[in-house]
PDB file of C-alpha atoms in Angstrom:
ATOM      1  CA  MET G  27      95.210  50.745 128.274  1.00 50.00           C
ATOM      2  CA  GLU G  28      98.947  51.347 129.018  1.00 54.00           C
ATOM      3  CA  GLN G  29      99.475  51.750 125.196  1.00 55.00           C
ATOM      4  CA  ALA G  30      96.711  54.373 125.005  1.00 51.00           C
ATOM      5  CA  ARG G  31      98.284  56.314 127.826  1.00 54.00           C
ATOM      6  CA  GLU G  32     101.616  56.225 126.193  1.00 56.00           C
ATOM      7  CA  GLU G  33     100.106  57.430 122.921  1.00 53.00           C
ATOM      8  CA  GLU G  34      98.441  60.256 124.807  1.00 53.00           C
ATOM      9  CA  GLU G  35     101.612  61.227 126.419  1.00 55.00           C
ATOM     10  CA  GLU G  36     103.380  61.232 123.101  1.00 53.00           C
ATOM     11  CA  LEU G  37     100.691  63.566 121.605  1.00 47.00           C
ATOM     12  CA  GLU G  38     101.000  65.938 124.515  1.00 47.00           C
ATOM     13  CA  GLU G  39     104.860  66.105 124.113  1.00 48.00           C
ATOM     14  CA  GLU G  40     104.445  67.073 120.526  1.00 46.00           C
ATOM     15  CA  ASP G  41     102.048  70.014 121.207  1.00 55.00           C
ATOM     16  CA  GLY G  42     103.304  70.933 124.554  1.00 71.00           C
ATOM     17  CA  GLY G  43     100.476  69.323 126.273  1.00 80.00           C
ATOM     18  CA  PRO G  44      98.673  70.515 129.513  1.00 80.00           C
ATOM     19  CA  GLU G  45     102.033  70.830 131.241  1.00 80.00           C
ATOM     20  CA  ARG G  46     102.952  73.754 129.043  1.00 85.00           C
ATOM     21  CA  ALA G  47     100.373  75.830 131.051  1.00 82.00           C
ATOM     22  CA  LEU G  48     102.391  75.298 134.240  1.00 80.00           C
ATOM     23  CA  GLU G  49     105.250  76.964 132.496  1.00 85.00           C
ATOM     24  CA  LYS G  50     103.351  80.159 131.626  1.00 83.00           C
ATOM     25  CA  SER G  51     103.452  83.440 133.563  1.00 81.00           C
ATOM     26  CA  PRO G  52     100.433  83.902 135.833  1.00 78.00           C
ATOM     27  CA  PHE G  53      99.632  87.007 133.871  1.00 79.00           C
ATOM     28  CA  GLN G  54      99.438  85.028 130.569  1.00 81.00           C
ATOM     29  CA  LEU G  55      97.087  82.293 131.830  1.00 81.00           C
ATOM     30  CA  THR G  56      93.749  81.705 130.171  1.00 83.00           C
ATOM     31  CA  ALA G  57      90.821  79.728 131.325  1.00 82.00           C
ATOM     32  CA  GLY G  58      91.962  76.925 128.953  1.00 85.00           C
ATOM     33  CA  ASP G  59      95.174  76.911 130.843  1.00 86.00           C
ATOM     34  CA  VAL G  60      93.612  76.553 134.115  1.00 84.00           C
ATOM     35  CA  TYR G  61      91.707  73.482 132.721  1.00 86.00           C
ATOM     36  CA  ASP G  62      94.949  72.100 131.646  1.00 87.00           C
ATOM     37  CA  ILE G  63      96.519  72.705 135.010  1.00 86.00           C
ATOM     38  CA  SER G  64      93.545  70.973 136.478  1.00 85.00           C
ATOM     39  CA  SER G  65      94.019  68.004 134.197  1.00 85.00           C
ATOM     40  CA  VAL G  66      97.709  67.667 135.091  1.00 86.00           C
ATOM     41  CA  VAL G  67      96.875  68.011 138.862  1.00 86.00           C
ATOM     42  CA  GLY G  68      94.048  65.558 138.596  1.00 84.00           C
ATOM     43  CA  ARG G  69      96.204  62.953 136.804  1.00 85.00           C
ATOM     44  CA  ASP G  70      98.844  63.310 139.366  1.00 84.00           C
ATOM     45  CA  LEU G  71      96.334  62.823 142.245  1.00 81.00           C
ATOM     46  CA  LEU G  72      94.910  59.824 140.680  1.00 80.00           C
ATOM     47  CA  GLN G  73      98.400  58.237 140.368  1.00 82.00           C
ATOM     48  CA  LEU G  74      98.929  59.002 144.119  1.00 79.00           C
ATOM     49  CA  GLN G  75      95.620  57.459 145.074  1.00 75.00           C
ATOM     50  CA  LEU G  76      96.434  54.241 143.001  1.00 77.00           C
ATOM     51  CA  SER G  77      99.721  53.933 144.693  1.00 78.00           C
ATOM     52  CA  ALA G  78      98.746  54.974 148.200  1.00 68.00           C
ATOM     53  CA  GLY G  79      97.982  52.613 151.127  1.00 66.00           C
ATOM     54  CA  PRO G  80      94.771  52.496 153.069  1.00 65.00           C
ATOM     55  CA  PRO G  81      95.433  55.459 155.453  1.00 65.00           C
ATOM     56  CA  LEU G  82      96.254  57.948 152.837  1.00 66.00           C
ATOM     57  CA  PRO G  83      92.943  58.042 150.728  1.00 68.00           C
ATOM     58  CA  ALA G  84      91.215  60.371 153.200  1.00 73.00           C
ATOM     59  CA  ALA G  85      94.079  62.761 153.238  1.00 73.00           C
ATOM     60  CA  LEU G  86      94.142  62.621 149.525  1.00 75.00           C
ATOM     61  CA  ALA G  87      90.380  63.419 149.317  1.00 75.00           C
ATOM     62  CA  ARG G  88      90.889  66.517 151.422  1.00 79.00           C
ATOM     63  CA  LEU G  89      93.831  67.557 149.277  1.00 80.00           C
ATOM     64  CA  GLN G  90      91.904  66.939 146.029  1.00 79.00           C
ATOM     65  CA  PHE G  91      88.979  69.036 147.443  1.00 80.00           C
ATOM     66  CA  ARG G  92      91.324  71.951 148.419  1.00 81.00           C
ATOM     67  CA  MET G  93      93.109  71.867 145.085  1.00 84.00           C
ATOM     68  CA  VAL G  94      89.813  71.842 143.114  1.00 84.00           C
ATOM     69  CA  ARG G  95      88.857  75.003 145.137  1.00 83.00           C
ATOM     70  CA  VAL G  96      92.216  76.679 144.491  1.00 86.00           C
ATOM     71  CA  LEU G  97      91.710  75.969 140.750  1.00 85.00           C
ATOM     72  CA  GLU G  98      88.119  77.300 140.884  1.00 86.00           C
ATOM     73  CA  MET G  99      89.640  80.485 142.410  1.00 84.00           C
ATOM     74  CA  LEU G 100      92.365  80.670 139.778  1.00 86.00           C
ATOM     75  CA  GLU G 101      89.846  80.193 136.954  1.00 85.00           C
ATOM     76  CA  ALA G 102      87.773  83.125 138.478  1.00 86.00           C
ATOM     77  CA  LEU G 103      90.828  85.367 138.647  1.00 85.00           C
ATOM     78  CA  VAL G 104      91.908  84.521 135.063  1.00 84.00           C
ATOM     79  CA  SER G 105      88.401  85.051 133.756  1.00 83.00           C
ATOM     80  CA  GLU G 106      88.021  88.446 135.699  1.00 85.00           C
ATOM     81  CA  SER G 107      91.292  89.554 134.513  1.00 83.00           C
ATOM     82  CA  SER G 108      90.320  88.733 130.717  1.00 81.00           C
ATOM     83  CA  LEU G 109      87.068  90.564 131.328  1.00 83.00           C
ATOM     84  CA  ALA G 110      88.881  93.677 132.722  1.00 86.00           C
ATOM     85  CA  GLU G 111      91.321  93.447 129.841  1.00 85.00           C
ATOM     86  CA  GLU G 112      88.449  93.378 127.332  1.00 87.00           C
ATOM     87  CA  GLN G 113      86.737  96.378 129.022  1.00 90.00           C
ATOM     88  CA  LEU G 114      89.987  98.411 128.842  1.00 91.00           C
ATOM     89  CA  ARG G 115      90.450  97.473 125.200  1.00 91.00           C
ATOM     90  CA  LEU G 116      86.876  98.678 124.457  1.00 93.00           C
ATOM     91  CA  GLU G 117      87.368 101.949 126.258  1.00 93.00           C
ATOM     92  CA  ARG G 118      90.739 102.563 124.511  1.00 94.00           C
ATOM     93  CA  ASP G 119      89.034 101.962 121.157  1.00 94.00           C
ATOM     94  CA  SER G 120      86.225 104.406 122.144  1.00 93.00           C
ATOM     95  CA  LEU G 121      88.627 107.083 123.104  1.00 93.00           C
ATOM     96  CA  ARG G 122      90.609 106.649 119.899  1.00 94.00           C
ATOM     97  CA  ARG G 123      87.406 107.110 117.842  1.00 94.00           C
ATOM     98  CA  GLU G 124      86.542 110.250 119.926  1.00 93.00           C
ATOM     99  CA  LEU G 125      90.093 111.587 119.350  1.00 92.00           C
ATOM    100  CA  GLU G 126      89.890 110.996 115.596  1.00 92.00           C
ATOM    101  CA  GLU G 127      86.433 112.693 115.462  1.00 91.00           C
ATOM    102  CA  LEU G 128      87.865 115.697 117.406  1.00 92.00           C
ATOM    103  CA  ARG G 129      90.867 115.859 115.142  1.00 91.00           C
ATOM    104  CA  ALA G 130      88.706 115.801 112.022  1.00 90.00           C
ATOM    105  CA  ALA G 131      86.472 118.421 113.423  1.00 88.00           C
ATOM    106  CA  GLY G 132      89.442 120.623 114.235  1.00 84.00           C
ATOM    107  CA  ALA G 133      90.905 120.178 110.851  1.00 83.00           C
ATOM    108  CA  ARG G 134      87.528 121.106 109.186  1.00 82.00           C
ATOM    109  CA  GLY G 135      87.315 124.207 111.503  1.00 75.00           C
ATOM    110  CA  GLY G 136      90.847 125.223 110.670  1.00 68.00           C
ATOM    111  CA  ALA G 137      90.391 124.890 106.938  1.00 62.00           C
ATOM    112  CA  GLY G 138      87.344 127.026 107.133  1.00 57.00           C
ATOM    113  CA  GLN G 139      89.099 129.947 108.668  1.00 55.00           C
TER     114      GLN G 139
END
């Protein structure tokens, strides 16, 4: 089991792994990055639980619940941001087409005079 975890960590180091998401700007995060962050936080919490004494698990459970809630909110914000960005992209493309049509119509009208 220890060997499997070491192999997993080596693979993560090669491709940047989930920790790479923590290095990104908040404005560059994707939903996948939020899942990576969740994985890193979950792994760290699990290590804390395994090394903690008896009085700590209740506190860790509360912390884990709160962290999951924060990650859910982060995912919602990232998804909403991506959706808004896509809507703006669609509006931009629509305005470009409209502008091209107006220019083409103006060129046809100017050539006819």
